Amino acid sequence: MQNPAHTTLRRTRSTALFTSAVATAFAAVPQVASAGVVAPDSGASPTGDSINVLYLIVAVLGVLALLAVVASIVSAVRSPGAEGSDAGSSSAKPAVIGSVVVALALAVLGGLTLSGASTADQSASGTPTNLKVTPLQDPNLKVGHQVDLPKGPAIGVQVNGQQYLWRYTYLGKSVYSYHDLVIPVGVTVVLYVTSSDVEHNWWVPQLGSSIQAIPGYVNMGWIRADKAGTYNGASTVISGTNYQNMTTRVVAKSIADFDSWIENKTTELKDSATDLAAQKAAAEGEAK
Amino acid sequence: MSTTAYEQPEHVAEVVVREPIEKARPTWIGRVRSADHKVIGTTLIGISLISVVVAGFLELLGWAQLSVPDNTLLTPERYYTLHTLSDTSYLYLFALPLLAGLATYVLPLQIGARSTAFPRLSAFGAWSIAFGAGALFFQLFLTQWQGGVNFNTSLAQLYYSTGAGADLWLSGVIMIGAGLTANAIDLAVTYKVMRADGMSSENTPVFAYTAAVYAYGILLTAPVLIAASLMMMLERQWDVFGIYNTVTGGDALLGKTLFGWWNNSAPYLVTLLAAGAVSEIIPVAAGTKLANAGAVKKALKFFMIFSVLSFGTVYFGGPVALGWNCVFMTLGLALLVPASVLVSSWIQTLRQGSFKSSAQGHFALRFILFFTLAMALHAALSIPTLGAWLRGSEAGYAAWHLLVWAAAATGGFGALLYWFPKITGKLFNDFKAKVACGMITIGTLIALLSMISLGLDGFPREISEYSDSLGGQARFIEAGLGTLLAAFGVIGLLINFIQSSASGSGAGNDPWHGHTLEWYAPSPPPVNNFDVTPAVDSDTPLLDIRSRIKSETAGLAGSVAQSPTSGRPSLRESKH
């Protein structure tokens, strides 16, 4: 025997519970979002932000779906059963229509962010500098994912994964560095990611970038850090017994600091090359 | 051999049940030689239940390592070995054999067949999987493969991975893949040719239908795994072919594609079978027919197709053009449609019936929860930029774990409990099983949510140590404690299985008032299952018989109308 008043009360209660849970979820999400606890690390680059937004959309939809499923299971299990009165009303149509709509909406959003991620920032704004990308040309590498080069100020860097570090070669400059990728703030950095041994993955969560480093291929991607600072990441593919050392670090500096870093690095590399040549000559002289 | 004829109401075909000629519990040698699909099925289930203990233990060791920053409990080398072995055991030795074993056991019974079409093929499959497990664990005595369960062909080149580790891992996987393929051929053909009279494809029980769909899924993917692994072994032995190795003219992308084809699909095929079992458990627990049965079957079929086709998500962040990224995204998101049809049909079934609380019912409800969560994460992983970001993180690992552990365990253990009385003839302890279900659910949920949060915080999926400054310690400990709770639940469930099968009370033929033909056979079924099967004219033949008896005996008092089989003496004592 079913007491209608009782059922209504229960329904009201579960609706209230459901609504308050949704409200709490909505209220809680933005507050902790930046902490990287319930949403991806971000807040430093346009790609990172777009990934964060996408994630939040999927997460809110997922949480809503989960709450709806739990609520309807609970109410269905608690109710003593309609005994055939509802039997004619079952249909798969609402589920099909609802999920097609959700899937299409996600596909459109996904497509939009994807085209954003594949086209390096086209606005010519930002600090006017004479920085320009020198494209990587290596006939031995097959071109994988491509990115349209930006019109505004930008630099190009070849990112090479090797057991167990990253080597960054600044294209068009005679500068390279290991471990740290130093970049100017607010300038688009076009990355040419490749590997000279096994597969790696160049991932800096806050900059929103995860690019596969596959031997024999060059995959392009781009990042732009809008705030100065250090951004940490790690490779996501086991690359051998010292994989844990395969970490990533991006250091974003102001353009002036970046220019002086490039200058220092150039001299440093030149000096060490000269030193090396001198040592070599000395060693050869001794050998004679 | 003695046969006994029992009196039946005249509308039910005469039932002749042959006395079992073998002992219910075969000896070891009997088990090896047996061509009985039920013995083969229980062998696979046994492999899976042993493996889950091993896999869980290895996983807990991993969490212990991560509970302290910069921990030195395990060397990185050891950690990657255990991690790889644990993941491999979960997918290849726990999830797939558990559900394939249940399918092998139940499919012929559900379709009124006396055996499978090629029982020796399935027997070969089961033992091939057992030997594959041997090869995988033999690594521990030699060198070990440390490249993770999603095989990485560039790392597996002999130059980077010396020793026999990768070869042993590959041969283990080849044996398991061959075993699954053999079993899948058997299941697919059995479904095709051995159905009882009147069992058209719309009259086939939903789990039997799912078993066939799963079999086609395995036939689409597992042979690719075998071929890819064989080529990898060839290249490791004689590095002149130029298959995956860029240096000798091969293509690393080929390895990514071939292994990705299998690696992406396998967890979904596990979930598919679990979903099929849940579609069987829920209507019986609710005492009603499955809502939208036709749509559910279609959904299960498209779930398989789209899960195989969504393999392109492995390329995200990699060498594919924008257009292909969009194609892969659409194929990935398309999986949401069959998934939501399934979930909504389960809920509608629950709403139409009245749910009778039982341990298998609890597991089935938990499965719906994990399934929904898994689909939400699947949607996130199907969007190229977000998917590339998440896949390699601890959240991507959580998505994988959701399928091969959470969905496989709730669906698979639920199914095992549901058919436990049929398999053993005994009833399990319902209360203890419910407690175990609660522990597994809560523990797994805690672990998964911690892992997702760690992933969003930028922790990669396979990490052997991390620095204190990153601030993940609390969540790593949480994940470990959650796993520990789930592990206790699993141990409790296994003890329950062992105790109940030894000394549980008799279950009778049909303890749940099931809808399908397996409940028509005695528990455990004799070697040839049935001599005669009743006429089938819907996907719930026993429900039909029961309602027919009910209408014809409406004037009579008594419990005869309870079950079509309770009217006749069972071979074993029957206590309801």
Coordinates of N, CA and C in Angstrom, one line a residue, chain B residues 6 46-47 109 135 141 168 172 238 267 278 323 336 398 465 499 519 531:
Chain B
Y6 N 10.3 -37.0 -14.8 CA 9.5 -36.4 -13.8 C 8.1 -36.0 -14.4
G46 N 38.3 -19.2 -11.9 CA 39.3 -19.5 -10.9 C 40.6 -18.7 -11.1
I47 N 41.0 -18.7 -12.4 CA 42.2 -17.9 -12.8 C 42.0 -16.5 -12.4
L109 N 23.8 -22.5 -21.3 CA 22.6 -22.7 -20.4 C 21.5 -21.8 -20.8
A135 N 53.9 -17.1 -18.0 CA 54.9 -16.4 -18.7 C 55.1 -15.0 -18.2
F141 N 61.6 -13.8 -12.3 CA 62.9 -14.6 -12.0 C 64.0 -14.2 -13.0
L168 N 59.1 -12.1 -22.6 CA 58.1 -12.8 -21.7 C 56.8 -12.2 -21.7
G172 N 53.5 -13.9 -23.0 CA 52.3 -14.0 -22.1 C 51.0 -13.4 -22.7
W238 N 65.5 -10.2 -34.5 CA 66.3 -9.9 -35.6 C 66.0 -8.5 -36.0
P267 N 39.3 -2.7 -22.3 CA 38.6 -2.3 -21.1 C 37.1 -2.2 -21.4
V278 N 24.6 -7.2 -15.9 CA 23.7 -6.3 -15.1 C 22.3 -6.2 -15.7
G323 N 41.4 17.3 -39.0 CA 40.2 16.6 -39.4 C 40.0 15.3 -38.8
L336 N 28.5 7.7 -26.0 CA 27.6 8.2 -24.9 C 26.2 7.8 -25.2
A398 N 42.8 6.7 -13.8 CA 41.6 6.4 -13.1 C 40.5 6.0 -14.0
E465 N 57.9 8.1 -7.9 CA 58.2 9.0 -6.7 C 57.8 10.4 -7.1
Q499 N 33.6 -20.5 1.7 CA 32.7 -21.1 2.7 C 31.4 -21.6 2.2
W519 N 18.0 -21.3 -15.3 CA 17.4 -21.6 -14.0 C 16.4 -22.8 -14.2
D531 N 18.1 -32.3 -21.2 CA 17.8 -33.3 -22.2 C 16.7 -32.7 -23.1

